[in-house]
Amino acid sequence: MAFDRSPAARRYVGRFVPMMIVYALLVFLVPWLIERLTAQGPLLWLLAMLPALPVIGVFWLIGRYLIELTDEYLRLLEIRKALVATGVAMAGATLWGFLESYADAPHLPLFFVPVLWFAGLGIGSLVNLLIERDGDAA
């Protein structure tokens, strides 16, 4: 399976990198601002939500990428990756939720679900690799 060097992929990377830079800055800046401003009430809520915006933006970017992909085969591979990632994230969240409820597992913040989803994209890439390798053998 070749690395996608399509114009859509280049645009995706060109959008993704700045989004992640903003995310990294906000992860460090927001706690500092909350403490510095002794933020409370609506200001605290607004500041606390800021780091989520670039992550939400990445989900939008992935959707844009799928729309802009003109190669149907590459789109299939990306959609398969997203489906695997969704299954991984939902299964992980469900399992951990029951562990928290019934087995006193430590609570994990919900922002770990997208982290698990992004890890699931890597698993989806491996699934694609295995399926495509098996298809080449036929």
PDB file of C-alpha atoms in Angstrom:
ATOM      1  CA  MET A   1       0.000   0.000   0.000  1.00  0.00           C
ATOM      2  CA  ALA A   2       1.581   3.269  -1.126  1.00  0.00           C
ATOM      3  CA  PHE A   3       1.654   6.467   0.878  1.00  0.00           C
ATOM      4  CA  ASP A   4      -1.018   8.873  -0.380  1.00  0.00           C
ATOM      5  CA  ARG A   5       0.649  11.852  -2.087  1.00  0.00           C
ATOM      6  CA  SER A   6      -2.538  13.161  -3.655  1.00  0.00           C
ATOM      7  CA  PRO A   7      -3.410  16.873  -3.626  1.00  0.00           C
ATOM      8  CA  ALA A   8      -6.135  16.046  -1.076  1.00  0.00           C
ATOM      9  CA  ALA A   9      -3.535  14.462   1.231  1.00  0.00           C
ATOM     10  CA  ARG A  10      -1.215  17.452   0.888  1.00  0.00           C
ATOM     11  CA  ARG A  11      -4.081  19.819   1.749  1.00  0.00           C
ATOM     12  CA  TYR A  12      -5.007  17.630   4.724  1.00  0.00           C
ATOM     13  CA  VAL A  13      -1.463  17.733   6.104  1.00  0.00           C
ATOM     14  CA  GLY A  14      -1.265  21.466   5.436  1.00  0.00           C
ATOM     15  CA  ARG A  15      -4.387  21.949   7.557  1.00  0.00           C
ATOM     16  CA  PHE A  16      -3.591  19.306  10.178  1.00  0.00           C
ATOM     17  CA  VAL A  17      -0.167  20.614  11.234  1.00  0.00           C
ATOM     18  CA  PRO A  18      -1.366  24.139  12.173  1.00  0.00           C
ATOM     19  CA  MET A  19      -4.377  22.636  13.962  1.00  0.00           C
ATOM     20  CA  MET A  20      -2.098  20.472  16.122  1.00  0.00           C
ATOM     21  CA  ILE A  21       0.213  23.411  16.836  1.00  0.00           C
ATOM     22  CA  VAL A  22      -2.803  25.374  18.105  1.00  0.00           C
ATOM     23  CA  TYR A  23      -3.873  22.339  20.167  1.00  0.00           C
ATOM     24  CA  ALA A  24      -0.428  21.980  21.761  1.00  0.00           C
ATOM     25  CA  LEU A  25      -0.303  25.679  22.588  1.00  0.00           C
ATOM     26  CA  LEU A  26      -3.778  25.618  24.142  1.00  0.00           C
ATOM     27  CA  VAL A  27      -3.029  22.544  26.267  1.00  0.00           C
ATOM     28  CA  PHE A  28      -0.261  24.525  27.963  1.00  0.00           C
ATOM     29  CA  LEU A  29      -1.801  28.001  27.795  1.00  0.00           C
ATOM     30  CA  VAL A  30      -5.284  27.219  29.149  1.00  0.00           C
ATOM     31  CA  PRO A  31      -4.256  25.911  32.608  1.00  0.00           C
ATOM     32  CA  TRP A  32      -1.925  28.882  32.977  1.00  0.00           C
ATOM     33  CA  LEU A  33      -4.717  31.309  32.023  1.00  0.00           C
ATOM     34  CA  ILE A  34      -7.204  29.630  34.362  1.00  0.00           C
ATOM     35  CA  GLU A  35      -4.797  29.975  37.265  1.00  0.00           C
ATOM     36  CA  ARG A  36      -3.592  33.458  36.315  1.00  0.00           C
ATOM     37  CA  LEU A  37      -7.128  34.821  35.904  1.00  0.00           C
ATOM     38  CA  THR A  38      -8.558  32.713  38.752  1.00  0.00           C
ATOM     39  CA  ALA A  39     -11.241  31.952  36.221  1.00  0.00           C
ATOM     40  CA  GLN A  40     -14.663  30.931  37.455  1.00  0.00           C
ATOM     41  CA  GLY A  41     -18.116  30.492  36.017  1.00  0.00           C
ATOM     42  CA  PRO A  42     -18.626  31.068  32.281  1.00  0.00           C
ATOM     43  CA  LEU A  43     -15.027  32.236  31.739  1.00  0.00           C
ATOM     44  CA  LEU A  44     -13.706  29.014  33.290  1.00  0.00           C
ATOM     45  CA  TRP A  45     -16.018  26.936  31.085  1.00  0.00           C
ATOM     46  CA  LEU A  46     -14.998  28.866  27.979  1.00  0.00           C
ATOM     47  CA  LEU A  47     -11.288  28.505  28.716  1.00  0.00           C
ATOM     48  CA  ALA A  48     -11.662  24.814  29.607  1.00  0.00           C
ATOM     49  CA  MET A  49     -13.325  24.103  26.252  1.00  0.00           C
ATOM     50  CA  LEU A  50     -10.662  25.824  24.129  1.00  0.00           C
ATOM     51  CA  PRO A  51      -8.302  22.812  23.731  1.00  0.00           C
ATOM     52  CA  ALA A  52     -11.229  20.741  22.429  1.00  0.00           C
ATOM     53  CA  LEU A  53     -11.734  23.049  19.447  1.00  0.00           C
ATOM     54  CA  PRO A  54      -8.643  21.966  17.464  1.00  0.00           C
ATOM     55  CA  VAL A  55      -9.474  18.295  18.153  1.00  0.00           C
ATOM     56  CA  ILE A  56     -12.988  18.895  16.828  1.00  0.00           C
ATOM     57  CA  GLY A  57     -11.314  20.667  13.921  1.00  0.00           C
ATOM     58  CA  VAL A  58      -9.294  17.544  13.130  1.00  0.00           C
ATOM     59  CA  PHE A  59     -12.503  15.522  12.847  1.00  0.00           C
ATOM     60  CA  TRP A  60     -13.727  18.136  10.368  1.00  0.00           C
ATOM     61  CA  LEU A  61     -10.392  17.908   8.516  1.00  0.00           C
ATOM     62  CA  ILE A  62     -10.745  14.155   8.168  1.00  0.00           C
ATOM     63  CA  GLY A  63     -14.224  14.635   6.730  1.00  0.00           C
ATOM     64  CA  ARG A  64     -12.873  17.251   4.295  1.00  0.00           C
ATOM     65  CA  TYR A  65     -10.116  14.868   3.282  1.00  0.00           C
ATOM     66  CA  LEU A  66     -12.632  12.124   2.526  1.00  0.00           C
ATOM     67  CA  ILE A  67     -14.710  14.534   0.438  1.00  0.00           C
ATOM     68  CA  GLU A  68     -11.681  15.862  -1.445  1.00  0.00           C
ATOM     69  CA  LEU A  69     -10.233  12.420  -2.202  1.00  0.00           C
ATOM     70  CA  THR A  70     -10.906  11.672  -5.851  1.00  0.00           C
ATOM     71  CA  ASP A  71      -9.461   8.148  -5.799  1.00  0.00           C
ATOM     72  CA  GLU A  72     -12.296   5.846  -4.729  1.00  0.00           C
ATOM     73  CA  TYR A  73      -9.909   3.098  -3.644  1.00  0.00           C
ATOM     74  CA  LEU A  74      -7.977   5.444  -1.320  1.00  0.00           C
ATOM     75  CA  ARG A  75     -11.308   6.726   0.025  1.00  0.00           C
ATOM     76  CA  LEU A  76     -12.339   3.123   0.781  1.00  0.00           C
ATOM     77  CA  LEU A  77      -9.108   2.561   2.718  1.00  0.00           C
ATOM     78  CA  GLU A  78      -9.582   5.767   4.725  1.00  0.00           C
ATOM     79  CA  ILE A  79     -13.205   4.972   5.505  1.00  0.00           C
ATOM     80  CA  ARG A  80     -12.236   1.455   6.609  1.00  0.00           C
ATOM     81  CA  LYS A  81      -9.622   3.000   8.918  1.00  0.00           C
ATOM     82  CA  ALA A  82     -12.249   5.345  10.379  1.00  0.00           C
ATOM     83  CA  LEU A  83     -14.690   2.466  10.921  1.00  0.00           C
ATOM     84  CA  VAL A  84     -12.048   0.413  12.707  1.00  0.00           C
ATOM     85  CA  ALA A  85     -11.093   3.459  14.804  1.00  0.00           C
ATOM     86  CA  THR A  86     -14.732   4.036  15.732  1.00  0.00           C
ATOM     87  CA  GLY A  87     -15.108   0.411  16.788  1.00  0.00           C
ATOM     88  CA  VAL A  88     -11.914   0.571  18.866  1.00  0.00           C
ATOM     89  CA  ALA A  89     -12.938   3.808  20.590  1.00  0.00           C
ATOM     90  CA  MET A  90     -16.506   2.755  21.298  1.00  0.00           C
ATOM     91  CA  ALA A  91     -15.489  -0.706  22.509  1.00  0.00           C
ATOM     92  CA  GLY A  92     -12.770   0.770  24.719  1.00  0.00           C
ATOM     93  CA  ALA A  93     -15.107   3.403  26.180  1.00  0.00           C
ATOM     94  CA  THR A  94     -17.817   0.817  26.818  1.00  0.00           C
ATOM     95  CA  LEU A  95     -15.445  -1.670  28.453  1.00  0.00           C
ATOM     96  CA  TRP A  96     -13.816   0.986  30.624  1.00  0.00           C
ATOM     97  CA  GLY A  97     -17.201   2.415  31.598  1.00  0.00           C
ATOM     98  CA  PHE A  98     -18.295  -0.954  32.945  1.00  0.00           C
ATOM     99  CA  LEU A  99     -14.946  -1.411  34.693  1.00  0.00           C
ATOM    100  CA  GLU A 100     -15.468   1.960  36.396  1.00  0.00           C
ATOM    101  CA  SER A 101     -19.043   1.079  37.350  1.00  0.00           C
ATOM    102  CA  TYR A 102     -18.535  -2.469  38.586  1.00  0.00           C
ATOM    103  CA  ALA A 103     -14.858  -3.019  39.299  1.00  0.00           C
ATOM    104  CA  ASP A 104     -13.745   0.307  40.822  1.00  0.00           C
ATOM    105  CA  ALA A 105     -11.395   1.076  37.935  1.00  0.00           C
ATOM    106  CA  PRO A 106     -10.067   4.635  38.117  1.00  0.00           C
ATOM    107  CA  HIS A 107     -12.086   7.261  36.277  1.00  0.00           C
ATOM    108  CA  LEU A 108     -10.697   8.393  32.944  1.00  0.00           C
ATOM    109  CA  PRO A 109     -11.696  11.784  31.521  1.00  0.00           C
ATOM    110  CA  LEU A 110     -13.838  11.585  28.394  1.00  0.00           C
ATOM    111  CA  PHE A 111     -11.191  13.332  26.319  1.00  0.00           C
ATOM    112  CA  PHE A 112      -9.424   9.974  26.226  1.00  0.00           C
ATOM    113  CA  VAL A 113     -12.100   8.641  23.840  1.00  0.00           C
ATOM    114  CA  PRO A 114     -10.810  10.712  20.874  1.00  0.00           C
ATOM    115  CA  VAL A 115      -7.260   9.721  21.826  1.00  0.00           C
ATOM    116  CA  LEU A 116      -8.371   6.102  21.614  1.00  0.00           C
ATOM    117  CA  TRP A 117     -10.070   6.854  18.280  1.00  0.00           C
ATOM    118  CA  PHE A 118      -6.858   8.304  16.849  1.00  0.00           C
ATOM    119  CA  ALA A 119      -4.960   5.223  18.070  1.00  0.00           C
ATOM    120  CA  GLY A 120      -7.658   3.178  16.355  1.00  0.00           C
ATOM    121  CA  LEU A 121      -6.708   4.860  13.064  1.00  0.00           C
ATOM    122  CA  GLY A 122      -3.322   3.200  13.433  1.00  0.00           C
ATOM    123  CA  ILE A 123      -4.996  -0.143  14.051  1.00  0.00           C
ATOM    124  CA  GLY A 124      -7.179   0.519  10.995  1.00  0.00           C
ATOM    125  CA  SER A 125      -4.031   1.093   8.942  1.00  0.00           C
ATOM    126  CA  LEU A 126      -2.765  -2.315  10.047  1.00  0.00           C
ATOM    127  CA  VAL A 127      -6.120  -3.887   9.140  1.00  0.00           C
ATOM    128  CA  ASN A 128      -5.861  -2.290   5.683  1.00  0.00           C
ATOM    129  CA  LEU A 129      -2.330  -3.585   5.314  1.00  0.00           C
ATOM    130  CA  LEU A 130      -3.347  -7.139   6.248  1.00  0.00           C
ATOM    131  CA  ILE A 131      -6.413  -7.140   4.000  1.00  0.00           C
ATOM    132  CA  GLU A 132      -4.502  -5.690   1.062  1.00  0.00           C
ATOM    133  CA  ARG A 133      -1.610  -8.116   1.566  1.00  0.00           C
ATOM    134  CA  ASP A 134      -4.026 -11.056   1.592  1.00  0.00           C
ATOM    135  CA  GLY A 135      -5.671  -9.667  -1.537  1.00  0.00           C
ATOM    136  CA  ASP A 136      -2.312  -9.479  -3.331  1.00  0.00           C
ATOM    137  CA  ALA A 137      -1.701 -13.155  -2.581  1.00  0.00           C
ATOM    138  CA  ALA A 138      -4.894 -14.208  -4.354  1.00  0.00           C
TER     139      ALA A 138
END
